[in-house]
Coordinates of C-alpha atoms in Angstrom, one line a residue:
M1365 CA 1.6 9.3 -9.7
S1366 CA -1.9 8.7 -8.6
G1367 CA -3.7 6.8 -6.2
L1368 CA -7.0 5.6 -4.6
L1369 CA -8.4 5.1 -1.1
G1370 CA -10.1 1.4 -0.5
K1371 CA -11.3 -1.3 1.4
K1372 CA -10.1 -4.9 1.4
I1373 CA -12.6 -7.2 0.7
G1374 CA -10.9 -10.4 1.1
C1375 CA -9.1 -13.3 -0.3
T1376 CA -10.1 -15.4 -3.5
H1377 CA -9.1 -16.6 -7.0
I1378 CA -9.6 -16.0 -10.6
F1379 CA -8.7 -17.7 -14.0
D1380 CA -6.4 -15.9 -16.4
T1381 CA -6.4 -16.2 -20.1
Q1382 CA -4.3 -19.1 -20.1
G1383 CA -6.5 -21.2 -17.9
K1384 CA -4.1 -20.7 -14.7
M1385 CA -5.6 -20.0 -11.4
V1386 CA -4.1 -16.7 -9.4
S1387 CA -4.8 -16.2 -5.9
V1388 CA -5.8 -12.4 -5.5
T1389 CA -7.4 -10.1 -2.9
A1390 CA -10.4 -7.9 -3.7
V1391 CA -10.4 -4.4 -2.9
E1392 CA -13.1 -1.9 -3.0
A1393 CA -11.6 1.0 -4.7
G1394 CA -13.3 4.1 -4.9
P1395 CA -15.2 6.2 -5.8
C1396 CA -13.1 8.7 -3.8
V1397 CA -14.0 12.4 -3.8
V1398 CA -11.2 15.0 -4.1
L1399 CA -11.7 17.4 -1.1
K1400 CA -8.7 19.8 -1.2
V1401 CA -6.3 20.3 -4.2
G1402 CA -2.7 21.8 -3.0
D1403 CA 0.6 22.3 -4.9
K1404 CA 2.1 18.4 -5.1
K1405 CA -0.7 16.5 -3.2
V1406 CA -4.5 16.1 -3.5
Q1407 CA -7.0 15.2 -0.5
L1408 CA -9.4 12.3 -1.2
G1409 CA -12.4 11.0 1.0
F1410 CA -13.8 7.4 1.0
D1411 CA -16.8 5.5 2.6
V1412 CA -19.8 8.0 2.6
V1413 CA -20.8 8.3 6.8
K1414 CA -23.8 10.0 8.3
E1415 CA -23.9 13.4 9.3
K1416 CA -24.7 12.5 13.5
H1417 CA -21.1 10.8 13.2
V1418 CA -18.9 13.8 12.1
K1419 CA -17.8 16.9 14.2
K1420 CA -19.6 20.0 13.2
P1421 CA -16.2 21.7 12.0
Q1422 CA -15.6 19.1 9.8
L1423 CA -19.0 18.7 8.5
A1424 CA -19.1 22.7 7.6
V1425 CA -15.7 21.7 5.3
F1426 CA -18.2 18.8 3.5
K1427 CA -21.0 21.0 2.8
K1428 CA -18.9 24.2 1.8
I1429 CA -17.7 21.9 -1.4
N1430 CA -21.4 20.1 -1.6
T1431 CA -20.7 16.5 -1.1
A1432 CA -21.6 13.8 1.6
P1433 CA -19.1 13.4 4.7
R1434 CA -16.7 10.8 4.2
K1435 CA -15.2 8.7 6.6
F1436 CA -11.5 7.8 5.2
I1437 CA -9.8 10.7 4.5
R1438 CA -5.9 10.6 3.0
E1439 CA -3.7 12.6 0.9
V1440 CA -2.2 11.0 -2.4
V1441 CA 0.7 12.5 -4.5
K1442 CA -0.7 14.2 -7.7
D1443 CA -0.3 12.7 -11.0
A1444 CA 1.5 15.8 -13.1
A1445 CA -0.4 14.7 -16.4
T1446 CA -4.2 14.7 -14.6
E1447 CA -5.9 17.9 -13.9
Y1448 CA -8.1 17.9 -10.4
K1449 CA -11.4 19.4 -9.2
V1450 CA -12.5 19.9 -6.1
G1451 CA -15.8 17.8 -5.7
E1452 CA -15.1 14.9 -8.5
E1453 CA -14.9 11.6 -8.2
L1454 CA -12.2 9.3 -8.9
K1455 CA -12.8 5.8 -9.6
T1456 CA -10.8 2.3 -10.3
D1457 CA -10.7 3.5 -14.3
I1458 CA -7.1 5.0 -13.7
F1459 CA -6.2 1.7 -13.3
K1460 CA -5.8 -1.3 -15.9
D1461 CA -4.9 -4.7 -16.1
G1462 CA -1.1 -5.1 -15.7
D1463 CA -0.2 -2.1 -13.6
Y1464 CA 1.7 -2.4 -10.4
V1465 CA 0.9 -1.2 -7.3
D1466 CA 1.9 -0.2 -3.8
V1467 CA -0.7 -0.9 -1.2
I1468 CA -0.6 0.5 2.1
G1469 CA -2.4 -0.4 5.2
I1470 CA -2.7 -1.3 8.8
S1471 CA -1.6 -4.9 9.3
K1472 CA -3.5 -7.4 12.0
G1473 CA -2.9 -6.6 15.7
K1474 CA -1.2 -9.9 17.2
G1475 CA -1.1 -8.7 21.0
F1476 CA 2.2 -9.1 23.1
Q1477 CA 4.0 -11.8 21.8
G1478 CA 7.4 -13.1 22.7
G1479 CA 10.9 -12.7 21.0
M1480 CA 10.8 -16.2 18.6
K1481 CA 7.2 -15.2 17.5
R1482 CA 7.7 -11.5 17.0
W1483 CA 11.4 -11.6 15.6
N1484 CA 12.0 -15.2 14.3
W1485 CA 14.4 -16.4 17.1
S1486 CA 15.9 -19.9 16.4
G1487 CA 15.8 -20.5 20.0
T1488 CA 18.0 -22.5 22.4
P1489 CA 18.7 -26.2 22.8
M1490 CA 15.4 -28.2 23.5
T1491 CA 17.6 -31.1 25.2
H1492 CA 20.7 -31.8 27.1
G1493 CA 19.6 -30.1 30.0
S1494 CA 18.6 -26.8 28.7
T1495 CA 16.0 -24.8 30.7
S1496 CA 15.7 -21.9 28.4
H1497 CA 14.0 -23.1 25.5
R1498 CA 12.3 -19.6 24.5
R1499 CA 13.6 -17.3 26.9
V1500 CA 15.0 -13.8 25.8
G1501 CA 18.5 -14.4 27.5
S1502 CA 21.4 -12.5 27.5
I1503 CA 20.5 -8.7 26.2
G1504 CA 23.8 -7.0 26.2
S1505 CA 27.2 -6.7 26.6
S1506 CA 29.2 -6.4 30.6
T1507 CA 31.5 -3.6 30.8
T1508 CA 31.4 -2.7 26.9
P1509 CA 29.1 -0.8 26.2
G1510 CA 27.8 -1.7 29.7
R1511 CA 23.9 -1.0 28.2
V1512 CA 21.6 -2.4 25.9
W1513 CA 21.4 -0.8 22.6
K1514 CA 18.5 1.0 21.5
G1515 CA 16.3 -0.8 19.1
H1516 CA 17.4 -4.5 20.6
H1517 CA 14.6 -7.1 19.6
M1518 CA 12.3 -7.9 22.7
P1519 CA 9.2 -9.3 23.2
G1520 CA 6.5 -6.6 23.0
H1521 CA 3.2 -5.6 21.1
M1522 CA 3.3 -7.4 17.6
G1523 CA 1.0 -5.9 14.6
C1524 CA -1.2 -3.3 14.2
A1525 CA 1.4 -1.1 12.1
R1526 CA 1.2 0.8 9.0
V1527 CA 2.3 -1.6 6.7
T1528 CA 3.5 -1.4 2.9
V1529 CA 3.6 -4.0 0.2
Q1530 CA 5.3 -3.0 -2.6
N1531 CA 4.9 -3.9 -6.3
L1532 CA 1.7 -5.9 -6.7
K1533 CA 0.4 -6.8 -10.0
V1534 CA -3.6 -5.5 -11.2
V1535 CA -5.2 -8.4 -12.7
G1536 CA -8.7 -7.5 -13.0
V1537 CA -10.7 -4.3 -12.7
D1538 CA -14.5 -4.0 -12.3
V1539 CA -15.1 -0.3 -12.9
E1540 CA -18.9 -0.7 -12.4
N1541 CA -18.6 -2.7 -9.2
N1542 CA -15.4 -0.5 -8.1
L1543 CA -13.3 -3.5 -7.7
L1544 CA -9.3 -4.0 -7.9
M1545 CA -8.4 -7.7 -8.2
V1546 CA -4.5 -7.3 -6.5
K1547 CA -2.5 -10.7 -7.2
G1548 CA -0.9 -11.6 -3.7
A1549 CA -1.9 -10.3 -0.3
I1550 CA -2.3 -7.1 1.4
P1551 CA -2.2 -6.1 4.7
G1552 CA -5.2 -5.7 7.1
S1553 CA -8.0 -7.7 8.0
N1554 CA -11.3 -7.8 6.0
G1555 CA -12.6 -4.5 5.8
G1556 CA -9.7 -2.7 6.3
Y1557 CA -9.2 0.7 4.8
V1558 CA -6.2 1.1 2.5
M1559 CA -4.4 3.4 -0.2
I1560 CA -3.5 2.4 -3.2
K1561 CA -1.2 4.2 -5.4
N1562 CA 0.8 3.5 -8.7
S1563 CA 4.1 1.5 -8.0
L1564 CA 7.6 2.8 -8.1
R1565 CA 8.2 0.0 -10.8
K1566 CA 6.7 1.6 -13.2
K1567 CA 8.8 4.8 -12.6
L1568 CA 11.7 3.1 -12.7
S1569 CA 10.6 1.1 -16.1
V1570 CA 9.9 4.5 -17.5
A1571 CA 13.0 5.9 -16.6
A1572 CA 15.3 2.9 -17.9
A1573 CA 13.4 2.8 -21.3
A1574 CA 13.9 6.8 -21.7
I1575 CA 17.9 6.0 -20.9
Q1576 CA 18.1 3.3 -23.3
T1577 CA 16.5 5.6 -26.0
K1578 CA 19.3 8.0 -25.3
K1579 CA 21.9 5.3 -25.2
D1580 CA 20.8 4.4 -28.7
E1581 CA 20.8 7.8 -30.1
Q1582 CA 24.1 8.3 -29.0
K1583 CA 25.3 5.4 -30.8
G1584 CA 24.0 6.8 -34.2
P1585 CA 22.2 4.4 -36.9
K1586 CA 23.4 0.6 -37.4
K1587 CA 25.8 0.2 -39.9
P1588 CA 24.7 -2.1 -42.9
A1589 CA 26.5 -5.6 -42.7
K1590 CA 29.3 -6.7 -44.8
K1591 CA 28.2 -8.9 -47.6

């Protein structure tokens, strides 16, 4: 599994080869510099930043590998078929049209919200003398269990959380401008940093194909049809 770091640019639409309009999100993906290579993961850096905005211990690490400081640093799982070298750059050409990816980002913060908006409560009757249309209401039993269950849905802070959207299709790759066109919406506001990695869907399809091939080999060659 491989991946890239990027920045959400915004939503737009394109037309496919059949002339159908497809809603997409444009992502500036890379170039990402390899900062560290581990046994199972690779540390990537994205978005060049001025040296004066970087702490001295971090700046020493960047100077050691002879590369400009990066603002957004994350680790991704290594691709077993790829050899990584410290200092090399990864670009959007690791993806192609038709690939499925998982996108990780920080969702938009919405502040303190009530239970109906935060958890999609249906609310109480709006007529017949009801005076608690959008209130919380009862939150627990009486004698048993005699307390409020942990994790009970309540009003509180909404959004500004790490969100992963899975199985999004890549419908356009612009290597020259480091752009990916991803079908659908991805988390976060415009200008927010995201992680893009190959979807588990690809692994499952490869595994299913291998299982089907093994079954066909066990069955043996097909018998000729009787005339």
